[in-house]
PDB file of C-alpha atoms in Angstrom:
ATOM      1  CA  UNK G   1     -28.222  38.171 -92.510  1.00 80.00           C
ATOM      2  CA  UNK G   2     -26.093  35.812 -90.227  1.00 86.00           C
ATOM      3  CA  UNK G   3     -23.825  34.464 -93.215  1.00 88.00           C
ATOM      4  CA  UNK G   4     -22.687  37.782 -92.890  1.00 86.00           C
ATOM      5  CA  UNK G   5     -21.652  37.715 -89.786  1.00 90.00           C
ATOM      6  CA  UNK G   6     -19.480  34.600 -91.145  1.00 94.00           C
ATOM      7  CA  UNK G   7     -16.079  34.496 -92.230  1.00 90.00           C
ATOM      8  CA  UNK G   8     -15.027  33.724 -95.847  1.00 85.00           C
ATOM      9  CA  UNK G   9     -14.197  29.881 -96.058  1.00 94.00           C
ATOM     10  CA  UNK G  10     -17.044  29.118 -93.422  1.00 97.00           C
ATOM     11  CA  UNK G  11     -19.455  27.478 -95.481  1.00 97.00           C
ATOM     12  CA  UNK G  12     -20.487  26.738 -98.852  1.00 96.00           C
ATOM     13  CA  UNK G  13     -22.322  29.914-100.475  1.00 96.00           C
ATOM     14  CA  UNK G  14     -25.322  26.409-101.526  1.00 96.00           C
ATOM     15  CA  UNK G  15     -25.746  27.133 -97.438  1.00 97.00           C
ATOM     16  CA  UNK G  16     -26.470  30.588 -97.183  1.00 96.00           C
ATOM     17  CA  UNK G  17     -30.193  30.694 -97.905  1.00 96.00           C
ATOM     18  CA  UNK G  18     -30.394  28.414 -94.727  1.00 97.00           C
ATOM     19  CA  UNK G  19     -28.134  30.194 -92.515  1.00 97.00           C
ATOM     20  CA  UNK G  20     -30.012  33.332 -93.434  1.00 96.00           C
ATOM     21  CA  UNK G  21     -33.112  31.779 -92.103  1.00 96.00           C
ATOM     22  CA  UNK G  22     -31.481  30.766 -88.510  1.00 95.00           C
ATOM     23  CA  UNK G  23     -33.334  32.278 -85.562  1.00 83.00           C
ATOM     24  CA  UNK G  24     -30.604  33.638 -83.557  1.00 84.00           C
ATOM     25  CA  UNK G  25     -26.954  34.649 -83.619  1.00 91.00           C
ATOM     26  CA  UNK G  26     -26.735  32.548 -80.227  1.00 96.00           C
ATOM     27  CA  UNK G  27     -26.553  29.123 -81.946  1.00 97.00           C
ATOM     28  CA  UNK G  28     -27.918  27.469 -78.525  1.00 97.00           C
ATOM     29  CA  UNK G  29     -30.340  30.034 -78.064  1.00 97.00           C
ATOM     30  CA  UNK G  30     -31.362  29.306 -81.403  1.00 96.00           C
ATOM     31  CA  UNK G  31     -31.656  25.397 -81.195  1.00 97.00           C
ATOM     32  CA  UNK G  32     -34.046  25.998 -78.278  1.00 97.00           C
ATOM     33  CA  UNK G  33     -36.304  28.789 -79.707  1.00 96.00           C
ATOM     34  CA  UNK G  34     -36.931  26.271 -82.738  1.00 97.00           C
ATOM     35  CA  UNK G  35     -37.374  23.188 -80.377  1.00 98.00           C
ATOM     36  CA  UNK G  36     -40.738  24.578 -79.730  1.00 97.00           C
ATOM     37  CA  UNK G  37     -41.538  26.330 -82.802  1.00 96.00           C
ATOM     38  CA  UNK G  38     -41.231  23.335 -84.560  1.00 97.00           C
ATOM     39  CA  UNK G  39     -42.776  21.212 -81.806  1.00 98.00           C
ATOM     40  CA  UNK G  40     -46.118  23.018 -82.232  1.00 97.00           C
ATOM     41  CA  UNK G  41     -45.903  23.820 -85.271  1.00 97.00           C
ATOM     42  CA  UNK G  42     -46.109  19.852 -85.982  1.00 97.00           C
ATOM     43  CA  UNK G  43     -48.207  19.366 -83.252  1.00 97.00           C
ATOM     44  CA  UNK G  44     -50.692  21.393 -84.617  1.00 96.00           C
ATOM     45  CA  UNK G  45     -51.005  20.324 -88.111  1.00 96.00           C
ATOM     46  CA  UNK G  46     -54.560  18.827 -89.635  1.00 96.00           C
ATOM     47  CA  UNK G  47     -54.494  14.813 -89.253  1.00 94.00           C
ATOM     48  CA  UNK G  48     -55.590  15.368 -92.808  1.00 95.00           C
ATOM     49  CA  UNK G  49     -52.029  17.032 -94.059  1.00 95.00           C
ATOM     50  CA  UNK G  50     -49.760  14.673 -91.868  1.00 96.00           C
ATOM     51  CA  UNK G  51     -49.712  11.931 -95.049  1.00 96.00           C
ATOM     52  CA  UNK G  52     -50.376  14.885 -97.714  1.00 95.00           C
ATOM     53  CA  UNK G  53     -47.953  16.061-100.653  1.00 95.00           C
ATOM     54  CA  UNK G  54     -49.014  18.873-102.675  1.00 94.00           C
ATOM     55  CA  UNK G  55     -48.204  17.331-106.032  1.00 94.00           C
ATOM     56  CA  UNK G  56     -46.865  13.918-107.058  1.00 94.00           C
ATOM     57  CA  UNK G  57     -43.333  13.095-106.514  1.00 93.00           C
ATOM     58  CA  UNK G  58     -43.096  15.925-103.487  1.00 96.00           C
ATOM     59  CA  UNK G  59     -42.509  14.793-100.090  1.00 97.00           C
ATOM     60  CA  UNK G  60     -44.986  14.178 -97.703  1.00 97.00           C
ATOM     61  CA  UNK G  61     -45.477  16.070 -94.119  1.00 97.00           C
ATOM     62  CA  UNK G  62     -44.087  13.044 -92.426  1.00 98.00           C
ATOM     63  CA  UNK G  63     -41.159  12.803 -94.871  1.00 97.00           C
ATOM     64  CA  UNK G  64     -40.092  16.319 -94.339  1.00 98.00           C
ATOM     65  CA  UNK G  65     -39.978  16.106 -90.495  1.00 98.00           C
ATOM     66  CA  UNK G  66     -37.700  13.041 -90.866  1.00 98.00           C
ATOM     67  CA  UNK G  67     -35.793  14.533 -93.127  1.00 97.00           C
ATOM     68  CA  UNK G  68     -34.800  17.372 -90.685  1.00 98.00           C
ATOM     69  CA  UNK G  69     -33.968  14.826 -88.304  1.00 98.00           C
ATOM     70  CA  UNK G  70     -31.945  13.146 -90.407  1.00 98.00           C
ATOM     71  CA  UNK G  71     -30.313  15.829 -91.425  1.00 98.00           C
ATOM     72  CA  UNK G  72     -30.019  16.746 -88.120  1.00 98.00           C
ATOM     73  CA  UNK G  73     -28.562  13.964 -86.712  1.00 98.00           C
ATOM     74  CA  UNK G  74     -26.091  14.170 -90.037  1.00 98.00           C
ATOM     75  CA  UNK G  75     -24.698  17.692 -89.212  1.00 98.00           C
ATOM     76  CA  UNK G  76     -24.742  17.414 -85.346  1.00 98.00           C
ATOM     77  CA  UNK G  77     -21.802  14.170 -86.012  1.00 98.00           C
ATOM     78  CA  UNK G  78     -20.282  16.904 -88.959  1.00 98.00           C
ATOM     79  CA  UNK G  79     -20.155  19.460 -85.937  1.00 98.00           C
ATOM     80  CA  UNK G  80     -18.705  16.646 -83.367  1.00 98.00           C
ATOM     81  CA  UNK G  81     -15.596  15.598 -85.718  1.00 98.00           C
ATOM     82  CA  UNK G  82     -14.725  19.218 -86.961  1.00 98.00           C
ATOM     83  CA  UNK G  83     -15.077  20.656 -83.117  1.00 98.00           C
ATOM     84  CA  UNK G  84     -12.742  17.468 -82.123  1.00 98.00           C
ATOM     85  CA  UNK G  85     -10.452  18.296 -84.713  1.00 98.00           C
ATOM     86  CA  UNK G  86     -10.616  15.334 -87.010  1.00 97.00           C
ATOM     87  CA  UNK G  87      -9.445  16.178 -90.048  1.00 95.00           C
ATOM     88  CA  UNK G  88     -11.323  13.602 -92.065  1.00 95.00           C
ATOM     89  CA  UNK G  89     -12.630  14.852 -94.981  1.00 94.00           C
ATOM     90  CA  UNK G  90     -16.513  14.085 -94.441  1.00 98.00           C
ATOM     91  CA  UNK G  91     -18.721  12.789 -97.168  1.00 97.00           C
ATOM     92  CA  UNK G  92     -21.990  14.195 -98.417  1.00 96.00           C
ATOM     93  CA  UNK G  93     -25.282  12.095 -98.372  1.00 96.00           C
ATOM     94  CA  UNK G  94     -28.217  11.484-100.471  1.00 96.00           C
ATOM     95  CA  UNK G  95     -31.373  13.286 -98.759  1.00 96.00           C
ATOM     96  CA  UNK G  96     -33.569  11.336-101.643  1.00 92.00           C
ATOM     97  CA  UNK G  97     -32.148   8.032-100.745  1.00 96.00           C
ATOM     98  CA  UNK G  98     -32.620   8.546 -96.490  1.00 94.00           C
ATOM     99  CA  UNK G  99     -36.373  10.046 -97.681  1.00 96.00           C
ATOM    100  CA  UNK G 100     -37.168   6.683-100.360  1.00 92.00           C
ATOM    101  CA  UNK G 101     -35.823   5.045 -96.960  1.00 96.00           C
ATOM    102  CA  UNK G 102     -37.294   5.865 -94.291  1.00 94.00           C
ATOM    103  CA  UNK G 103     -40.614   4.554 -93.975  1.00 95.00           C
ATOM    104  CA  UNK G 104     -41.804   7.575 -92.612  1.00 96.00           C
ATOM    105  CA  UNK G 105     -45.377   6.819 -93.604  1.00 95.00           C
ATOM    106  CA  UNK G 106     -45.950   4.362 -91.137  1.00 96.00           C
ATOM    107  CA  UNK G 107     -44.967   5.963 -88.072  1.00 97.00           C
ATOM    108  CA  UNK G 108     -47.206   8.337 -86.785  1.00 97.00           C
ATOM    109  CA  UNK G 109     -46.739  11.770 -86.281  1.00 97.00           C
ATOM    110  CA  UNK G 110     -46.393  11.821 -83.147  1.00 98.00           C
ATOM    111  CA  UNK G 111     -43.448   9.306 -82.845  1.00 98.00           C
ATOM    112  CA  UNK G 112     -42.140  11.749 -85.424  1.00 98.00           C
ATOM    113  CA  UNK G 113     -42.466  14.702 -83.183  1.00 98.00           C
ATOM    114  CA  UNK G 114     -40.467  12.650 -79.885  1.00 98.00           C
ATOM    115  CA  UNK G 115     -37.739  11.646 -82.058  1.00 98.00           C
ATOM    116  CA  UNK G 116     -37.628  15.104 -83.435  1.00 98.00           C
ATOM    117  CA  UNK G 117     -37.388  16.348 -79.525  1.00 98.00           C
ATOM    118  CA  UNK G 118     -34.612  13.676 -78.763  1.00 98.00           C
ATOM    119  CA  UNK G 119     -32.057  14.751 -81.237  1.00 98.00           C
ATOM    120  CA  UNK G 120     -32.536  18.605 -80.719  1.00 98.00           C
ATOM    121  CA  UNK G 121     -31.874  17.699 -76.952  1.00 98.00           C
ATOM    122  CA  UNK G 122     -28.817  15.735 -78.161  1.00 98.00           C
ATOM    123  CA  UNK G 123     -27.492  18.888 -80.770  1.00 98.00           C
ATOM    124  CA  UNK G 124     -28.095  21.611 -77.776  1.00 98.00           C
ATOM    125  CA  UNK G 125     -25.781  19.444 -75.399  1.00 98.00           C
ATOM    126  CA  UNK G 126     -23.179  19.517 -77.973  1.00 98.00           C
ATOM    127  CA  UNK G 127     -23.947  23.013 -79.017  1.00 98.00           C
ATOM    128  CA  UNK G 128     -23.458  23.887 -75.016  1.00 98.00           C
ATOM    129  CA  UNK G 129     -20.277  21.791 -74.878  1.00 98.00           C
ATOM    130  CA  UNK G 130     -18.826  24.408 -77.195  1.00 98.00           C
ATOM    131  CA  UNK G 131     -16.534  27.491 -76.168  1.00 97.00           C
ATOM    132  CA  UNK G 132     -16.556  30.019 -79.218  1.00 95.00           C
ATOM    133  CA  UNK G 133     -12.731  29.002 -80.612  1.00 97.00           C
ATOM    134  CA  UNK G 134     -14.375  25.469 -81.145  1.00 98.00           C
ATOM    135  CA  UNK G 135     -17.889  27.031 -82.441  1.00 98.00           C
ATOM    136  CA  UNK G 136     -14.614  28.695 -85.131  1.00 97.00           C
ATOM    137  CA  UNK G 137     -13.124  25.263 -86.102  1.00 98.00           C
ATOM    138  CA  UNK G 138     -13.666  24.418 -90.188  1.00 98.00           C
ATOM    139  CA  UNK G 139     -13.303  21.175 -91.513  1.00 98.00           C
ATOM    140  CA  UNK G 140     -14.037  19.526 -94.921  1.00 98.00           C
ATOM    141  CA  UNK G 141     -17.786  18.291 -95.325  1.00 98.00           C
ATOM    142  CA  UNK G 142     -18.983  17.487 -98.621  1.00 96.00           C
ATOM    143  CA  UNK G 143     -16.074  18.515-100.826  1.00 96.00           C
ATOM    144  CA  UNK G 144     -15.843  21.822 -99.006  1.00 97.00           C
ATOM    145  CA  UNK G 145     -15.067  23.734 -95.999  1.00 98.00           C
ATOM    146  CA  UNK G 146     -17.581  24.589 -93.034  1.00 98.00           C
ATOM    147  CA  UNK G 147     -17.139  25.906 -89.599  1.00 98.00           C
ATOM    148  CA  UNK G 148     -18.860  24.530 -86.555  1.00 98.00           C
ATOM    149  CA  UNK G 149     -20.832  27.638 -85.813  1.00 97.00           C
ATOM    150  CA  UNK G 150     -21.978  27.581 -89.661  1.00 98.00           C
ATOM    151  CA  UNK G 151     -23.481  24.048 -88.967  1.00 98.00           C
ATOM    152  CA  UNK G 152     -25.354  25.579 -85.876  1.00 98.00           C
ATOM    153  CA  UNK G 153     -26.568  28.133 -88.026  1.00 98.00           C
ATOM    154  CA  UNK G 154     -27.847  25.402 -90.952  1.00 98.00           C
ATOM    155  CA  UNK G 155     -29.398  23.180 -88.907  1.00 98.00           C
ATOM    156  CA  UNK G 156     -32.373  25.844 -87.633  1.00 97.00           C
ATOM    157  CA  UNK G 157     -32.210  27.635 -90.934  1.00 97.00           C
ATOM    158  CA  UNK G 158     -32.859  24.314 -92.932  1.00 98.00           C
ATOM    159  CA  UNK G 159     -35.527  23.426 -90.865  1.00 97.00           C
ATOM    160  CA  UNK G 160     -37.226  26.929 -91.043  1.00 97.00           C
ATOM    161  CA  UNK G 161     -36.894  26.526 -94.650  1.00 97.00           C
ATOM    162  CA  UNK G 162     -38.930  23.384 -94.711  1.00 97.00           C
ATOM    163  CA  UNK G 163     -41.589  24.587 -92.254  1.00 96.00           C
ATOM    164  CA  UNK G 164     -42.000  27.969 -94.571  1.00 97.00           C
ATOM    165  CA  UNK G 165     -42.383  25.465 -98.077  1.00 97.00           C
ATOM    166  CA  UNK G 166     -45.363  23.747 -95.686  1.00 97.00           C
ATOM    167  CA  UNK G 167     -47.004  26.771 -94.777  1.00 96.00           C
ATOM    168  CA  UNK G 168     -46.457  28.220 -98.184  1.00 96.00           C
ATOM    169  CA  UNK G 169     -47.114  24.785-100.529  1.00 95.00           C
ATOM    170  CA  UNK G 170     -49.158  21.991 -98.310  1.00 94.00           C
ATOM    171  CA  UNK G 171     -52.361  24.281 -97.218  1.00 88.00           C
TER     172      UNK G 171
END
């Protein structure tokens, strides 16, 4: 379990079930295993499941995807301003709100998937740019502390999580 490998104060215990599901104790390494697990794995989804929820109210296919990015692109600037130091206290966000918002539905999947490949390029530069005291660097991100390295770990483990409710839920 890599929140073990954590110290105390690193992240929000909410986060653990995500860093648990991280690929790799190399964060990089990581980032670039699931850059094309997650490539094919969308890639290779039924044109039939793309716009599909499996019950009302649930996200669809599409809506999940952009959700990791979003999310993505949310924890990647959390990871820039705690590894620069800024002691800012950073505010939380509304995944239901970016989801009701982001038109996901009529972009295709595919425009998903290059977007998807953009930001992870982005997140591995800034993963790279890291020495390990900066990867160690907590700052306050929705109401509580989290290290850099503990965002590393989130981002792959959250989007594992979501690919696992699609295999498990949407066929």
């Amino acid at each position: 379990m890599l929140s073990n490998t954590l110290n105390t104060g690193e992240f929000n215990p909410y986060y653990a079930v995500y860093i648990d599901k991280a690929t790799d104790v190399d964060i990089v390494k990581g980032l670039k295993q699931n850059l094309d697990t997650v490539v094919n794995f969308y890639s290779n989804l039924p044109n039939e499941k793309h716009s599909y929820a499996y019950e009302a109210g649930k996200w669809t296919i599409k809506d999940i995807l952009l959700h990791i990015i979003d999310t993505e692109r949310i924890f990647s600037y959390r990871a820039l301003r705690i590894g620069r130091k800024d002691t800012t206290a950073i505010a939380g966000f509304e995944q239901d709100d970016y989801v009701a918002n982001c038109y996901a539905e009529k972009r295709s999947l595919e425009s998903l998937i290059e977007e998807y490949k953009s930001v992870r390029l982005a997140t591995i530069s800034l993963f790279k740019s890291y020495e390990d005291d900066v990867l160690r660097h907590i700052g306050m991100a929705s109401g509580s502390p989290v290290s850099v390295r503990a965002i590393g770990y989130i981002i792959t483990g959250h989007e594992n999580h979501h690919n696992q409710i699609i295999k498990e839920r949407y066929f």
